[in-house]
PDB file of C-alpha atoms and ligand atoms in Angstrom:
ATOM      1  CA  MET A   1     -38.438  35.747 -18.272  1.00  0.00           C
ATOM      2  CA  THR A   2     -37.865  32.697 -20.476  1.00  0.00           C
ATOM      3  CA  GLU A   3     -34.959  33.047 -22.858  1.00  0.00           C
ATOM      4  CA  PRO A   4     -35.821  32.750 -26.565  1.00  0.00           C
ATOM      5  CA  ALA A   5     -34.938  29.314 -27.947  1.00  0.00           C
ATOM      6  CA  TYR A   6     -32.537  30.732 -30.552  1.00  0.00           C
ATOM      7  CA  LEU A   7     -30.312  32.193 -27.795  1.00  0.00           C
ATOM      8  CA  SER A   8     -30.270  28.956 -25.796  1.00  0.00           C
ATOM      9  CA  ALA A   9     -29.383  27.062 -28.983  1.00  0.00           C
ATOM     10  CA  ALA A  10     -26.513  29.435 -29.822  1.00  0.00           C
ATOM     11  CA  ARG A  11     -25.137  29.285 -26.281  1.00  0.00           C
ATOM     12  CA  ALA A  12     -25.302  25.473 -26.171  1.00  0.00           C
ATOM     13  CA  ALA A  13     -23.668  25.110 -29.596  1.00  0.00           C
ATOM     14  CA  TYR A  14     -20.819  27.535 -28.919  1.00  0.00           C
ATOM     15  CA  ASP A  15     -20.229  26.142 -25.410  1.00  0.00           C
ATOM     16  CA  THR A  16     -19.791  22.754 -27.109  1.00  0.00           C
ATOM     17  CA  VAL A  17     -17.412  23.882 -29.872  1.00  0.00           C
ATOM     18  CA  ALA A  18     -15.542  26.741 -28.145  1.00  0.00           C
ATOM     19  CA  VAL A  19     -12.165  25.071 -27.619  1.00  0.00           C
ATOM     20  CA  ASP A  20     -12.100  23.492 -31.091  1.00  0.00           C
ATOM     21  CA  TYR A  21     -13.501  26.629 -32.775  1.00  0.00           C
ATOM     22  CA  ALA A  22     -10.526  28.551 -31.391  1.00  0.00           C
ATOM     23  CA  LYS A  23      -8.165  25.849 -32.743  1.00  0.00           C
ATOM     24  CA  LEU A  24      -9.816  25.247 -36.117  1.00  0.00           C
ATOM     25  CA  ALA A  25     -11.263  28.645 -37.068  1.00  0.00           C
ATOM     26  CA  PRO A  26      -8.425  31.119 -36.827  1.00  0.00           C
ATOM     27  CA  SER A  27      -9.606  34.604 -37.770  1.00  0.00           C
ATOM     28  CA  GLY A  28      -7.685  34.540 -41.045  1.00  0.00           C
ATOM     29  CA  LEU A  29      -7.587  38.319 -40.783  1.00  0.00           C
ATOM     30  CA  GLU A  30      -3.942  38.261 -41.901  1.00  0.00           C
ATOM     31  CA  THR A  31      -5.054  36.980 -45.328  1.00  0.00           C
ATOM     32  CA  LYS A  32      -8.147  39.217 -45.588  1.00  0.00           C
ATOM     33  CA  PRO A  33      -7.035  42.777 -46.349  1.00  0.00           C
ATOM     34  CA  LEU A  34     -10.564  44.042 -47.096  1.00  0.00           C
ATOM     35  CA  ASP A  35     -11.842  42.763 -43.742  1.00  0.00           C
ATOM     36  CA  ARG A  36      -8.885  44.393 -41.991  1.00  0.00           C
ATOM     37  CA  ALA A  37      -9.600  47.599 -43.891  1.00  0.00           C
ATOM     38  CA  MET A  38     -13.112  47.774 -42.446  1.00  0.00           C
ATOM     39  CA  LEU A  39     -11.774  47.209 -38.919  1.00  0.00           C
ATOM     40  CA  ARG A  40      -9.133  49.878 -39.508  1.00  0.00           C
ATOM     41  CA  VAL A  41     -11.773  52.369 -40.654  1.00  0.00           C
ATOM     42  CA  LEU A  42     -13.758  51.687 -37.493  1.00  0.00           C
ATOM     43  CA  ALA A  43     -10.584  52.114 -35.409  1.00  0.00           C
ATOM     44  CA  GLU A  44      -9.906  55.493 -37.041  1.00  0.00           C
ATOM     45  CA  LEU A  45     -13.485  56.646 -36.511  1.00  0.00           C
ATOM     46  CA  VAL A  46     -13.571  55.797 -32.797  1.00  0.00           C
ATOM     47  CA  ARG A  47      -9.992  56.623 -31.808  1.00  0.00           C
ATOM     48  CA  GLY A  48     -10.000  58.791 -28.691  1.00  0.00           C
ATOM     49  CA  ALA A  49     -13.805  58.757 -28.485  1.00  0.00           C
ATOM     50  CA  GLY A  50     -14.351  55.922 -25.990  1.00  0.00           C
ATOM     51  CA  PRO A  51     -14.637  52.147 -25.656  1.00  0.00           C
ATOM     52  CA  VAL A  52     -15.736  49.672 -28.302  1.00  0.00           C
ATOM     53  CA  ALA A  53     -17.652  46.468 -27.563  1.00  0.00           C
ATOM     54  CA  ASP A  54     -16.965  43.389 -29.701  1.00  0.00           C
ATOM     55  CA  LEU A  55     -20.413  41.770 -29.502  1.00  0.00           C
ATOM     56  CA  GLY A  56     -20.372  38.000 -29.948  1.00  0.00           C
ATOM     57  CA  CYS A  57     -16.588  38.114 -29.642  1.00  0.00           C
ATOM     58  CA  GLY A  58     -16.070  34.337 -29.589  1.00  0.00           C
ATOM     59  CA  PRO A  59     -12.382  33.631 -28.886  1.00  0.00           C
ATOM     60  CA  GLY A  60     -11.597  37.328 -28.985  1.00  0.00           C
ATOM     61  CA  HIS A  61      -9.384  37.705 -32.047  1.00  0.00           C
ATOM     62  CA  VAL A  62     -11.230  40.780 -33.358  1.00  0.00           C
ATOM     63  CA  THR A  63     -11.150  42.328 -29.869  1.00  0.00           C
ATOM     64  CA  ALA A  64      -7.372  41.737 -29.836  1.00  0.00           C
ATOM     65  CA  HIS A  65      -6.967  43.115 -33.383  1.00  0.00           C
ATOM     66  CA  LEU A  66      -8.799  46.311 -32.419  1.00  0.00           C
ATOM     67  CA  HIS A  67      -6.653  46.583 -29.332  1.00  0.00           C
ATOM     68  CA  GLU A  68      -3.530  46.380 -31.513  1.00  0.00           C
ATOM     69  CA  LEU A  69      -4.995  49.248 -33.562  1.00  0.00           C
ATOM     70  CA  GLY A  70      -5.108  51.376 -30.417  1.00  0.00           C
ATOM     71  CA  VAL A  71      -8.810  50.921 -29.636  1.00  0.00           C
ATOM     72  CA  PRO A  72      -9.924  50.254 -26.029  1.00  0.00           C
ATOM     73  CA  ALA A  73     -11.995  47.225 -27.039  1.00  0.00           C
ATOM     74  CA  PHE A  74     -13.633  44.610 -24.836  1.00  0.00           C
ATOM     75  CA  GLY A  75     -15.576  41.471 -25.726  1.00  0.00           C
ATOM     76  CA  ILE A  76     -19.025  40.148 -24.830  1.00  0.00           C
ATOM     77  CA  ASP A  77     -20.318  36.698 -25.734  1.00  0.00           C
ATOM     78  CA  LEU A  78     -23.306  34.543 -24.911  1.00  0.00           C
ATOM     79  CA  SER A  79     -21.143  31.468 -24.415  1.00  0.00           C
ATOM     80  CA  GLU A  80     -19.277  31.058 -21.124  1.00  0.00           C
ATOM     81  CA  GLU A  81     -16.901  28.592 -22.771  1.00  0.00           C
ATOM     82  CA  MET A  82     -16.063  31.089 -25.539  1.00  0.00           C
ATOM     83  CA  ILE A  83     -15.377  33.736 -22.907  1.00  0.00           C
ATOM     84  CA  ALA A  84     -13.122  31.286 -21.041  1.00  0.00           C
ATOM     85  CA  VAL A  85     -11.132  30.705 -24.257  1.00  0.00           C
ATOM     86  CA  ALA A  86     -10.942  34.465 -24.971  1.00  0.00           C
ATOM     87  CA  ARG A  87      -9.651  35.154 -21.450  1.00  0.00           C
ATOM     88  CA  ARG A  88      -7.136  32.299 -21.785  1.00  0.00           C
ATOM     89  CA  ASP A  89      -5.828  33.533 -25.171  1.00  0.00           C
ATOM     90  CA  HIS A  90      -5.879  37.279 -24.407  1.00  0.00           C
ATOM     91  CA  PRO A  91      -5.237  37.595 -20.669  1.00  0.00           C
ATOM     92  CA  GLY A  92      -4.695  41.366 -20.802  1.00  0.00           C
ATOM     93  CA  LEU A  93      -8.121  42.117 -22.286  1.00  0.00           C
ATOM     94  CA  ARG A  94     -11.601  42.302 -20.789  1.00  0.00           C
ATOM     95  CA  PHE A  95     -14.235  39.726 -21.741  1.00  0.00           C
ATOM     96  CA  GLU A  96     -17.703  39.313 -20.225  1.00  0.00           C
ATOM     97  CA  VAL A  97     -20.524  36.812 -20.633  1.00  0.00           C
ATOM     98  CA  GLY A  98     -23.716  38.436 -21.897  1.00  0.00           C
ATOM     99  CA  SER A  99     -26.202  38.670 -24.738  1.00  0.00           C
ATOM    100  CA  MET A 100     -26.113  41.524 -27.203  1.00  0.00           C
ATOM    101  CA  THR A 101     -29.910  41.437 -27.107  1.00  0.00           C
ATOM    102  CA  ALA A 102     -29.874  42.672 -23.463  1.00  0.00           C
ATOM    103  CA  LEU A 103     -26.560  44.351 -22.720  1.00  0.00           C
ATOM    104  CA  ASP A 104     -25.509  45.075 -19.168  1.00  0.00           C
ATOM    105  CA  LEU A 105     -24.211  48.474 -20.296  1.00  0.00           C
ATOM    106  CA  PRO A 106     -25.459  52.022 -19.690  1.00  0.00           C
ATOM    107  CA  ASP A 107     -27.140  54.113 -22.370  1.00  0.00           C
ATOM    108  CA  GLY A 108     -24.827  56.026 -24.695  1.00  0.00           C
ATOM    109  CA  GLY A 109     -21.485  54.889 -23.232  1.00  0.00           C
ATOM    110  CA  LEU A 110     -19.783  53.334 -26.281  1.00  0.00           C
ATOM    111  CA  ALA A 111     -17.923  54.959 -29.172  1.00  0.00           C
ATOM    112  CA  GLY A 112     -18.354  51.832 -31.251  1.00  0.00           C
ATOM    113  CA  THR A 113     -19.639  48.281 -31.529  1.00  0.00           C
ATOM    114  CA  VAL A 114     -18.562  45.412 -33.746  1.00  0.00           C
ATOM    115  CA  ALA A 115     -20.660  42.322 -34.429  1.00  0.00           C
ATOM    116  CA  TRP A 116     -18.301  40.116 -36.448  1.00  0.00           C
ATOM    117  CA  TYR A 117     -20.257  37.116 -37.748  1.00  0.00           C
ATOM    118  CA  SER A 118     -22.356  37.142 -34.585  1.00  0.00           C
ATOM    119  CA  ILE A 119     -25.733  38.405 -35.876  1.00  0.00           C
ATOM    120  CA  ILE A 120     -25.891  35.270 -38.050  1.00  0.00           C
ATOM    121  CA  HIS A 121     -27.840  33.274 -35.446  1.00  0.00           C
ATOM    122  CA  THR A 122     -30.437  35.990 -34.821  1.00  0.00           C
ATOM    123  CA  PRO A 123     -33.698  35.300 -36.708  1.00  0.00           C
ATOM    124  CA  PRO A 124     -34.355  38.200 -39.115  1.00  0.00           C
ATOM    125  CA  GLY A 125     -37.588  39.046 -37.261  1.00  0.00           C
ATOM    126  CA  GLU A 126     -35.540  39.718 -34.098  1.00  0.00           C
ATOM    127  CA  MET A 127     -33.057  42.009 -35.862  1.00  0.00           C
ATOM    128  CA  PRO A 128     -34.926  45.305 -35.188  1.00  0.00           C
ATOM    129  CA  ALA A 129     -34.884  44.606 -31.418  1.00  0.00           C
ATOM    130  CA  LEU A 130     -31.183  43.684 -31.589  1.00  0.00           C
ATOM    131  CA  PHE A 131     -30.321  46.889 -33.468  1.00  0.00           C
ATOM    132  CA  ALA A 132     -32.404  48.900 -30.975  1.00  0.00           C
ATOM    133  CA  GLU A 133     -30.313  47.481 -28.115  1.00  0.00           C
ATOM    134  CA  ILE A 134     -27.034  48.279 -29.902  1.00  0.00           C
ATOM    135  CA  HIS A 135     -28.367  51.783 -30.653  1.00  0.00           C
ATOM    136  CA  ARG A 136     -29.155  52.264 -26.947  1.00  0.00           C
ATOM    137  CA  VAL A 137     -25.578  51.619 -25.759  1.00  0.00           C
ATOM    138  CA  LEU A 138     -23.894  53.766 -28.433  1.00  0.00           C
ATOM    139  CA  ALA A 139     -23.127  57.434 -27.891  1.00  0.00           C
ATOM    140  CA  PRO A 140     -24.719  59.786 -30.444  1.00  0.00           C
ATOM    141  CA  GLY A 141     -22.639  59.421 -33.616  1.00  0.00           C
ATOM    142  CA  GLY A 142     -21.237  56.084 -32.345  1.00  0.00           C
ATOM    143  CA  HIS A 143     -20.390  53.438 -34.932  1.00  0.00           C
ATOM    144  CA  LEU A 144     -21.563  49.908 -35.655  1.00  0.00           C
ATOM    145  CA  LEU A 145     -19.578  47.507 -37.861  1.00  0.00           C
ATOM    146  CA  LEU A 146     -21.226  44.253 -38.949  1.00  0.00           C
ATOM    147  CA  ALA A 147     -19.744  41.266 -40.791  1.00  0.00           C
ATOM    148  CA  PHE A 148     -21.906  38.416 -42.064  1.00  0.00           C
ATOM    149  CA  GLN A 149     -22.272  35.910 -44.898  1.00  0.00           C
ATOM    150  CA  ALA A 150     -24.301  37.410 -47.766  1.00  0.00           C
ATOM    151  CA  GLY A 151     -27.213  35.397 -49.123  1.00  0.00           C
ATOM    152  CA  ASP A 152     -30.836  34.728 -48.311  1.00  0.00           C
ATOM    153  CA  GLU A 153     -31.263  31.363 -46.599  1.00  0.00           C
ATOM    154  CA  ILE A 154     -31.360  29.560 -43.273  1.00  0.00           C
ATOM    155  CA  ARG A 155     -28.908  26.721 -42.816  1.00  0.00           C
ATOM    156  CA  HIS A 156     -29.350  24.197 -40.046  1.00  0.00           C
ATOM    157  CA  LEU A 157     -26.002  23.036 -38.665  1.00  0.00           C
ATOM    158  CA  ASP A 158     -25.943  19.662 -36.958  1.00  0.00           C
ATOM    159  CA  HIS A 159     -22.189  19.150 -36.938  1.00  0.00           C
ATOM    160  CA  ALA A 160     -19.359  21.658 -36.573  1.00  0.00           C
ATOM    161  CA  TYR A 161     -15.719  21.679 -35.484  1.00  0.00           C
ATOM    162  CA  GLY A 162     -15.899  17.933 -34.698  1.00  0.00           C
ATOM    163  CA  HIS A 163     -19.039  18.115 -32.516  1.00  0.00           C
ATOM    164  CA  ASP A 164     -22.747  17.394 -32.896  1.00  0.00           C
ATOM    165  CA  ILE A 165     -24.735  20.593 -32.428  1.00  0.00           C
ATOM    166  CA  SER A 166     -28.136  21.978 -33.401  1.00  0.00           C
ATOM    167  CA  LEU A 167     -27.990  25.564 -34.593  1.00  0.00           C
ATOM    168  CA  ASP A 168     -29.565  27.727 -37.288  1.00  0.00           C
ATOM    169  CA  ALA A 169     -27.346  30.141 -39.210  1.00  0.00           C
ATOM    170  CA  TYR A 170     -28.731  32.844 -41.493  1.00  0.00           C
ATOM    171  CA  ARG A 171     -27.155  34.139 -44.684  1.00  0.00           C
ATOM    172  CA  LEU A 172     -28.511  37.647 -45.034  1.00  0.00           C
ATOM    173  CA  PRO A 173     -29.151  40.031 -47.938  1.00  0.00           C
ATOM    174  CA  PRO A 174     -26.914  43.062 -47.258  1.00  0.00           C
ATOM    175  CA  GLU A 175     -29.568  45.493 -48.536  1.00  0.00           C
ATOM    176  CA  ARG A 176     -32.157  44.100 -46.110  1.00  0.00           C
ATOM    177  CA  VAL A 177     -29.742  44.358 -43.166  1.00  0.00           C
ATOM    178  CA  ALA A 178     -28.927  47.950 -44.191  1.00  0.00           C
ATOM    179  CA  GLU A 179     -32.638  48.796 -44.393  1.00  0.00           C
ATOM    180  CA  THR A 180     -33.282  47.322 -40.936  1.00  0.00           C
ATOM    181  CA  ALA A 181     -30.358  49.319 -39.511  1.00  0.00           C
ATOM    182  CA  GLU A 182     -31.750  52.500 -41.075  1.00  0.00           C
ATOM    183  CA  GLN A 183     -35.188  51.782 -39.644  1.00  0.00           C
ATOM    184  CA  SER A 184     -33.527  51.320 -36.223  1.00  0.00           C
ATOM    185  CA  GLY A 185     -31.982  54.796 -36.088  1.00  0.00           C
ATOM    186  CA  PHE A 186     -28.696  54.259 -37.931  1.00  0.00           C
ATOM    187  CA  ALA A 187     -27.265  55.995 -40.995  1.00  0.00           C
ATOM    188  CA  VAL A 188     -25.414  53.506 -43.177  1.00  0.00           C
ATOM    189  CA  ASP A 189     -22.024  54.964 -44.139  1.00  0.00           C
ATOM    190  CA  ALA A 190     -20.498  52.067 -46.097  1.00  0.00           C
ATOM    191  CA  ARG A 191     -21.370  48.653 -47.501  1.00  0.00           C
ATOM    192  CA  LEU A 192     -18.742  46.225 -48.752  1.00  0.00           C
ATOM    193  CA  VAL A 193     -19.512  42.895 -50.363  1.00  0.00           C
ATOM    194  CA  ARG A 194     -16.463  40.871 -51.328  1.00  0.00           C
ATOM    195  CA  GLU A 195     -16.102  37.612 -53.209  1.00  0.00           C
ATOM    196  CA  PRO A 196     -15.598  34.402 -51.199  1.00  0.00           C
ATOM    197  CA  GLY A 197     -12.029  33.696 -50.125  1.00  0.00           C
ATOM    198  CA  THR A 198     -10.374  30.319 -49.566  1.00  0.00           C
ATOM    199  CA  LEU A 199     -12.697  28.051 -47.504  1.00  0.00           C
ATOM    200  CA  GLU A 200     -15.594  30.536 -47.814  1.00  0.00           C
ATOM    201  CA  LYS A 201     -18.715  29.424 -49.679  1.00  0.00           C
ATOM    202  CA  THR A 202     -20.502  32.762 -50.090  1.00  0.00           C
ATOM    203  CA  ARG A 203     -19.875  36.451 -50.589  1.00  0.00           C
ATOM    204  CA  GLN A 204     -18.995  38.224 -47.364  1.00  0.00           C
ATOM    205  CA  ALA A 205     -20.776  41.431 -46.356  1.00  0.00           C
ATOM    206  CA  PHE A 206     -19.584  44.296 -44.153  1.00  0.00           C
ATOM    207  CA  LEU A 207     -21.756  47.197 -43.118  1.00  0.00           C
ATOM    208  CA  LEU A 208     -20.620  50.337 -41.335  1.00  0.00           C
ATOM    209  CA  ALA A 209     -23.368  52.391 -39.733  1.00  0.00           C
ATOM    210  CA  ARG A 210     -23.617  55.358 -37.368  1.00  0.00           C
ATOM    211  CA  LYS A 211     -26.144  56.184 -34.647  1.00  0.00           C
ATOM    212  CA  ILE A 212     -28.204  59.229 -35.576  1.00  0.00           C
TER     213      ILE A 212
HETATM  214  C1  SAM B 301     -19.532  32.535 -35.702  1.00  0.00           C
HETATM  215  S1  SAM B 301     -19.067  32.967 -34.062  1.00  0.00           S
HETATM  216  C2  SAM B 301     -18.106  34.430 -34.350  1.00  0.00           C
HETATM  217  C3  SAM B 301     -17.153  34.704 -33.233  1.00  0.00           C
HETATM  218  C4  SAM B 301     -16.165  35.844 -33.478  1.00  0.00           C
HETATM  219  N1  SAM B 301     -16.832  37.124 -33.616  1.00  0.00           N
HETATM  220  C5  SAM B 301     -15.355  35.519 -34.697  1.00  0.00           C
HETATM  221  O1  SAM B 301     -15.377  36.293 -35.665  1.00  0.00           O
HETATM  222  O2  SAM B 301     -14.660  34.492 -34.677  1.00  0.00           O
HETATM  223  C6  SAM B 301     -20.578  33.647 -33.391  1.00  0.00           C
HETATM  224  C7  SAM B 301     -20.417  34.067 -31.938  1.00  0.00           C
HETATM  225  O3  SAM B 301     -21.519  34.902 -31.603  1.00  0.00           O
HETATM  226  C8  SAM B 301     -21.958  34.562 -30.309  1.00  0.00           C
HETATM  227  N2  SAM B 301     -23.352  34.999 -30.179  1.00  0.00           N
HETATM  228  C9  SAM B 301     -24.414  34.607 -30.913  1.00  0.00           C
HETATM  229  N3  SAM B 301     -25.528  35.259 -30.520  1.00  0.00           N
HETATM  230  C10 SAM B 301     -25.134  36.094 -29.525  1.00  0.00           C
HETATM  231  C11 SAM B 301     -25.819  37.029 -28.686  1.00  0.00           C
HETATM  232  N4  SAM B 301     -27.138  37.230 -28.808  1.00  0.00           N
HETATM  233  N5  SAM B 301     -25.112  37.728 -27.782  1.00  0.00           N
HETATM  234  C12 SAM B 301     -23.773  37.520 -27.636  1.00  0.00           C
HETATM  235  N6  SAM B 301     -23.072  36.629 -28.365  1.00  0.00           N
HETATM  236  C13 SAM B 301     -23.746  35.932 -29.311  1.00  0.00           C
HETATM  237  C14 SAM B 301     -21.746  33.063 -30.209  1.00  0.00           C
HETATM  238  O4  SAM B 301     -21.720  32.587 -28.887  1.00  0.00           O
HETATM  239  C15 SAM B 301     -20.411  32.920 -30.952  1.00  0.00           C
HETATM  240  O5  SAM B 301     -19.321  33.012 -30.074  1.00  0.00           O
END
């Protein structure tokens, strides 16, 4: 089956920038207490219940943060180069190449999933299918935590982290994402929208949902 163009574009772009992304885009989690709070809530909810997949893990800093919180987390990313960087920087953790749109995981095996700024390259029309796939791999009552830039626009990126790329990024209305999650079999437990921090241009949205 031919891969959708938006996945090929994301893979090519992140393969190109992976090493410099890891150098130039540190997670900043240490200066973002509200973001850490959402990850801590997820960690509390899943503790002792099973593994958590960090979907679109990039260089793996959220996977590592969850691990420090006592969560058996592993990372999956479309980009082989990102996975190489994640394995290099976090040699004790598990990282696999794969797309969150077609996960090589059994039904119902995960206590939680995180998609930290990784749904932002998925066209809104593809979001129901993406949420259906995440729903499939979660155990009943399993949790989903999303982070994304709030807004309502498509931005075309042709340069990032010192490289020429060609990639669309979507700023998404939190209410619309919540509605799509609800229509995909999730109950939304919490929504947080915070003001932009240093170097951020938009409000940042976090959504915590549960498989019903
Ligand atoms: C903006 S980066 C975020 C990386 C990391 N979560 C972070 O917070 O630094 C987006 C990541 O999502 C990955 N990605 C995008 N679409 C994906 C998909 N369908 N499946 C898996 N990974 C995907 C990209 O390869 C990239 O590493």
